[in-house]
Each structure stands twice: as structure tokens, then as C-alpha cells.
Tab-separated table of C-alpha atoms in Angstrom:
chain	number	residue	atom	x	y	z
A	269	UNK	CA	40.085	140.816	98.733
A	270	UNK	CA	41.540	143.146	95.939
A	271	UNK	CA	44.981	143.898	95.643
A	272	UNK	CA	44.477	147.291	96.457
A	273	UNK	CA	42.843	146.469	99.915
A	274	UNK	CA	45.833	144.207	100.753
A	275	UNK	CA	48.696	146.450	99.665
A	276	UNK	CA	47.922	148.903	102.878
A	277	UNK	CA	49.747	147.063	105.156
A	278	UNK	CA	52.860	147.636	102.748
A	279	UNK	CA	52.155	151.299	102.131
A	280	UNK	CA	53.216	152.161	105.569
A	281	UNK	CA	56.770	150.779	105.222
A	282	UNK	CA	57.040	151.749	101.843
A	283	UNK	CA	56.432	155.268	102.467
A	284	UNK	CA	58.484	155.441	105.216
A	285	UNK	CA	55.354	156.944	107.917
A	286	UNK	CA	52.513	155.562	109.568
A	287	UNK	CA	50.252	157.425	107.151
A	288	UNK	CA	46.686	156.847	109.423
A	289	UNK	CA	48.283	156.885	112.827
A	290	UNK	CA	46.959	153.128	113.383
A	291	UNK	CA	48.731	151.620	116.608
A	292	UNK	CA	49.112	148.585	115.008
A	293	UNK	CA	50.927	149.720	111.901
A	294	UNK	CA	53.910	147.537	110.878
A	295	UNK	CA	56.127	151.309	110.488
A	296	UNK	CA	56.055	151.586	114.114
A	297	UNK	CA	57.898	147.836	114.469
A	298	UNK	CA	59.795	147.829	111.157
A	299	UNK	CA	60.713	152.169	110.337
A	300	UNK	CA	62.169	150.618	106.802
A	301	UNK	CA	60.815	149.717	103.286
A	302	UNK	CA	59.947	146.492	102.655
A	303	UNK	CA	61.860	143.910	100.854
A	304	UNK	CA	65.334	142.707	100.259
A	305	UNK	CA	67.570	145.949	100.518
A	306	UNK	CA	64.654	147.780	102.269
A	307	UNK	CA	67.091	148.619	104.991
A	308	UNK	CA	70.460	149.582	103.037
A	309	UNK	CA	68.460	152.251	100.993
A	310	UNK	CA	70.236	155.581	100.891
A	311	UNK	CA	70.583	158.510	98.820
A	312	UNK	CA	68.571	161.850	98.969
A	313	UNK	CA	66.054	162.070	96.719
A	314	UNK	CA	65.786	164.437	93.826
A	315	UNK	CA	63.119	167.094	93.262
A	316	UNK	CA	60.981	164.733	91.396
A	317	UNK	CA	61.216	162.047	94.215
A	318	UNK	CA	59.955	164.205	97.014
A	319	UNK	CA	57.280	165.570	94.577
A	320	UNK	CA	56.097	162.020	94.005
A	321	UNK	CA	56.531	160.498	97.561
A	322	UNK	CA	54.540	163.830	98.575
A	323	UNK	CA	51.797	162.192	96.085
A	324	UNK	CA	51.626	158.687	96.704
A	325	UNK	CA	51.343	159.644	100.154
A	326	UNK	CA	48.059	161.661	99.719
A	327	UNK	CA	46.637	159.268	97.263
A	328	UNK	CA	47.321	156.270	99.507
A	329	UNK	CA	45.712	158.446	101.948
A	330	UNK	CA	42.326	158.607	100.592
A	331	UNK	CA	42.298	155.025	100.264
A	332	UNK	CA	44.984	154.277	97.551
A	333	UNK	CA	42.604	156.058	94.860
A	334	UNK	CA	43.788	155.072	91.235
A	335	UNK	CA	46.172	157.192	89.076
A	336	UNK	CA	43.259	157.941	86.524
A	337	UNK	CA	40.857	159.279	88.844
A	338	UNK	CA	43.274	160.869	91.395
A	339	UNK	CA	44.592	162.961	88.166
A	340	UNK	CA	41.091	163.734	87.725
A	341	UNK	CA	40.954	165.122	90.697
A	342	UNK	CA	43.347	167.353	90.056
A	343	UNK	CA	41.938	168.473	86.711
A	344	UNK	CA	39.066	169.669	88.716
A	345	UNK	CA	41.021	171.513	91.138
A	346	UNK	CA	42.920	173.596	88.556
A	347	UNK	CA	39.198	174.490	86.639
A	348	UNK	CA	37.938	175.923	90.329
A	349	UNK	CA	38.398	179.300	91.162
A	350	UNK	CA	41.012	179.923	94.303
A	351	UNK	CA	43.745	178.238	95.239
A	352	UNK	CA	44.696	175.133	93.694
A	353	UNK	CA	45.597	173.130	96.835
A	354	UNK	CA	43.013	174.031	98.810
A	355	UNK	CA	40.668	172.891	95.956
A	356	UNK	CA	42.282	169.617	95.692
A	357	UNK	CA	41.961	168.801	99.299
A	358	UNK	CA	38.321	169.950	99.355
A	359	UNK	CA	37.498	167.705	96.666
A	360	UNK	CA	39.421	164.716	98.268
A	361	UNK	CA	37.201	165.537	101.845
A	362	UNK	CA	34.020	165.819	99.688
A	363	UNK	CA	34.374	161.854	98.836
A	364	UNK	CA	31.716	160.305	100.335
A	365	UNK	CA	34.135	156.868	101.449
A	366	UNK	CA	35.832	160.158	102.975
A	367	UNK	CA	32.682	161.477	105.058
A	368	UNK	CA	31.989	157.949	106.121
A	369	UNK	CA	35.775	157.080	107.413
A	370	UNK	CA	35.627	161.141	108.899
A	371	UNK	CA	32.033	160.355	110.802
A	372	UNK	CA	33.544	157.020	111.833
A	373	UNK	CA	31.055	154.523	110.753
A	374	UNK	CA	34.428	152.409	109.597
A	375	UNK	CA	38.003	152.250	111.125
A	376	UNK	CA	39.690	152.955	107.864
A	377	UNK	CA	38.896	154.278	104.240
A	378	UNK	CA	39.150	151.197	102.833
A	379	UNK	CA	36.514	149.825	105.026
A	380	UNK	CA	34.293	152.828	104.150
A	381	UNK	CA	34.239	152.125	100.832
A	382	UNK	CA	32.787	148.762	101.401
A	383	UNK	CA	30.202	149.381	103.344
A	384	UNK	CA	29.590	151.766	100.750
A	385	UNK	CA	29.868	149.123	97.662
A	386	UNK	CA	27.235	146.900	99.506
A	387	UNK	CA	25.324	149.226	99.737
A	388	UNK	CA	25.006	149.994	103.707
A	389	UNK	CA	24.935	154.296	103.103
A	390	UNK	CA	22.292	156.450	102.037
A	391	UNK	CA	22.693	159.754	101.092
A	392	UNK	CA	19.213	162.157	101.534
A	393	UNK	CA	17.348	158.772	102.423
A	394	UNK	CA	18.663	157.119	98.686
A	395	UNK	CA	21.389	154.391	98.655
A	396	UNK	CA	24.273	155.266	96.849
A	397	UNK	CA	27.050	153.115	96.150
A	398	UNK	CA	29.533	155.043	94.312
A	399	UNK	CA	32.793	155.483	96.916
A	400	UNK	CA	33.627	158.826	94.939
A	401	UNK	CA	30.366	160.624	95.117
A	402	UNK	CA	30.682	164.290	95.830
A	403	UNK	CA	29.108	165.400	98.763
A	404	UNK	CA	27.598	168.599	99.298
A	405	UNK	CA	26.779	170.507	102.608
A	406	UNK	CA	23.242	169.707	102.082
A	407	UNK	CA	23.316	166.186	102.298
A	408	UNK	CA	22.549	164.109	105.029
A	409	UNK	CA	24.594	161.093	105.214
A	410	UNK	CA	23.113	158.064	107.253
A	411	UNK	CA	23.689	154.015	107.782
A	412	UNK	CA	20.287	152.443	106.075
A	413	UNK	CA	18.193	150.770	109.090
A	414	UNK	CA	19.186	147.213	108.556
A	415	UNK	CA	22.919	147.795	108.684
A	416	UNK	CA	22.857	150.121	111.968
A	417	UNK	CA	23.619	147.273	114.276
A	418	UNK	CA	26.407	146.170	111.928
A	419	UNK	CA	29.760	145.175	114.273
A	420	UNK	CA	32.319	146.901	111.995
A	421	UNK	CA	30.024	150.159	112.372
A	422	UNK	CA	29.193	149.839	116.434
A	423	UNK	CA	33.209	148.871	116.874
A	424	UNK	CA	34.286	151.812	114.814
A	425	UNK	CA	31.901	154.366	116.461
A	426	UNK	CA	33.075	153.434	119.991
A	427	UNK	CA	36.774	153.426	119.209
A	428	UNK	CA	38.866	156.692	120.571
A	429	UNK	CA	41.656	156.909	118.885
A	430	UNK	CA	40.598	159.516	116.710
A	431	UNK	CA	37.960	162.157	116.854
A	432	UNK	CA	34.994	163.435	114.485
A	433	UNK	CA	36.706	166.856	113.031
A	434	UNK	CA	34.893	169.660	113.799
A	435	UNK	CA	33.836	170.365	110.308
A	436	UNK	CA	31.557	167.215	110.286
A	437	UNK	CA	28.266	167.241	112.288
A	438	UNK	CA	27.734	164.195	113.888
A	439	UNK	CA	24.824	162.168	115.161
A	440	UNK	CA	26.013	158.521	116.441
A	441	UNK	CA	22.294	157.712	118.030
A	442	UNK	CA	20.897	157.779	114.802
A	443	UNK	CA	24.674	156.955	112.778
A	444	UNK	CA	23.507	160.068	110.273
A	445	UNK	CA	26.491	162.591	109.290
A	446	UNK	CA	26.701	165.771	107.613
A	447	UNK	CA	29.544	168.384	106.122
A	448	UNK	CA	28.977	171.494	107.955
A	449	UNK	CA	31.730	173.135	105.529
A	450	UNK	CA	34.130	172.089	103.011
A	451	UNK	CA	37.476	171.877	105.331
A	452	UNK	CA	40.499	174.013	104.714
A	453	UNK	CA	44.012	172.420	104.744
A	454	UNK	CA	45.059	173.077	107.695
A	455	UNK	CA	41.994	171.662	108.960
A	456	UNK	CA	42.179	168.122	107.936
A	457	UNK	CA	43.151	165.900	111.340
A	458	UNK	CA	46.158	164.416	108.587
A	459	UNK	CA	48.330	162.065	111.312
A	460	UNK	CA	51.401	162.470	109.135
A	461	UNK	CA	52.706	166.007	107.249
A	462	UNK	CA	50.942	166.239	103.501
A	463	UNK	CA	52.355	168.253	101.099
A	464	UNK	CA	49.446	168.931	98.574
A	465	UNK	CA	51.480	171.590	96.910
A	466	UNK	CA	54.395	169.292	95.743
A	467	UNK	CA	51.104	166.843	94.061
A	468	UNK	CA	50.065	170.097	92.565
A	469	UNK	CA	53.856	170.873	91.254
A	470	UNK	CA	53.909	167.103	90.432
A	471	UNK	CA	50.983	167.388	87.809
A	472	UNK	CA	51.679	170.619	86.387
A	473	UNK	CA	55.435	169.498	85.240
């Protein structure tokens, strides 16, 4: 298990929100940051503290996504025409791990990007294994034959406590997805309050 995978159950407390609405998230039993002093913490933050909490929240988000290519990701928001925030958050919804937590074929991101490392996702009837992979509205996204019956997939797809958003078609008889449209802001079924504009004010310093 990478260190990555393992530090979400810290990025809850850490951040100070239950950042994917999970019911068993250790915020809703422990509303303080972890460690030592985690509880005697005070102080408001300054300009540049909000601006970074506001981006360490979305990039934890998608899945804890790297500095490197999360400032990537911006890069190619700022060369798009239109607004700036919107473009980042289309780009983060585009993410195929993204598609596959949104059609829930896994329970979290991180899970998502698994199945899609083993190789358990096609995309237009190819594999693809590249969590980051841009989709388009075009593709079809699908669980390859031998891994439809897989427990993580059938346990994810019966789960209610969230919904498909309406901007993803979904198909669970045959576990295929697709991205009817690239999803504004205010759009995205976020369980906590993002602030994409205070990442964008963050980078552009």
C-alpha cells in the first residue's frame, strides 16, 4: 500500500472536514488535527493559509494528486479559453479515476485508480491504465468482462450513499459509463465547500 493511499485517513483530520462525506470518517469522531497539539491549535490563518488549505483540499480531493501534475493542471487551465476555474475543475472531472469513482464502479478515488492500474477499465473497448487520462464526451467507459463480477465493483454499485451526477450517463447492467458534458462548478456533487478560485490565486502569486 503506498503512502499516498494510507495518508487518507489523516487528510480528513488534518484538513479539518470530512472531505468525501464517508460515514465512517475519523473527522466526524475526532473534529481536530492529528497529532500532539492537534487540539490546542489556534490562530486565524493568513491569506496564504486559506489559499493553500483551499488547495490541498481540492487536490486531496481528486485522490491526493501530486504537486507536479496538479500544477499541471493548472497550466492547462490558464492556456484554455474562458474562465480559469471552471477550466480547472473540468479538467479535474475529465480524469478518468474521476469518471470511474463518479459512475461508481469504486467507493473512493483511490480505489478507482486501482482498478484502473490493473487494468480492470476500458475506454472505447481498449484497456487503458493511465489514472489521468482525459476523457472526452465520446468515450464510452466500461469494466472489461472478466472484472464485472468483481466484489469491490458489485459493493460499490449497490451502495446509496451517493448518487451518479446527472452529467454522467450511466448503465450499471452492463457497468459502461459515459460524460454527457463536461460539468460546471456548481455542478460537481463536492460534500464539503471548494474554493477553486483561491487554488487559482494560489498559483498565480
Amino acid at each position: 500500500m503506498t503512502k499516498r493511499i494510507k495518508s487518507k485517513h489523516k487528510v480528513d483530520r488534518r484538513l479539518k472536514v470530512n472531505l468525501w462525506g464517508r460515514p465512517k470518517s475519523p473527522f466526524n469522531t475526532r473534529a481536530y488535527p492529528p497529532g500532539q497539539h492537534g487540539q490546542s491549535r489556534k490562530g486565524k490563518p493568513t491569506d496564504y493559509g486559506v489559499q493553500l488549505i483551499a488547495k490541498q483540499k481540492l487536490k486531496s480531493y481528486y485522490g491526493n494528486i501530486n504537486e507536479r501534475q496538479f500544477r499541471n493542471i493548472y497550466r492547462k487551465a490558464i492556456k484554455k479559453r474562458g474562465d480559469t476555474t471552471e477550466n480547472l475543475i473540468a479538467l479535474l472531472e475529465r480524469r478518468l479515476d474521476t469518471i470511474v469513482y463518479r459512475g461508481k464502479f469504486a467507493p473512493t478515488v483511490f480505489a478507482a485508480r486501482q482498478l484502473i492500474n490493473h487494468g480492470h477499465i476500458k475506454v472505447n473497448k481498449k484497456k487503458v491504465n493511465v489514472s489521468s487520462y482525459l476523457v472526452k464526451e465520446t468515450d464510452v467507459i466500461e469494466v472489461k468482462d472478466k472484472s464485472k463480477k468483481l466484489n469491490i465493483i458489485e459493493g460499490s454499485l449497490s451502495n446509496k450513499e451517493r448518487d451518479v451526477p446527472e452529467y454522467i450517463q450511466s448503465d450499471s447492467k452492463n457497468k459502461s459509463v459515459k460524460l454527457v458534458r463536461v460539468p460546471k462548478f456548481a455542478e460537481v456533487p463536492y460534500p464539503v465547500i471548494m474554493e477553486p478560485s483561491l487554488v487559482i490565486e494560489y498559483y498565480s502569486r
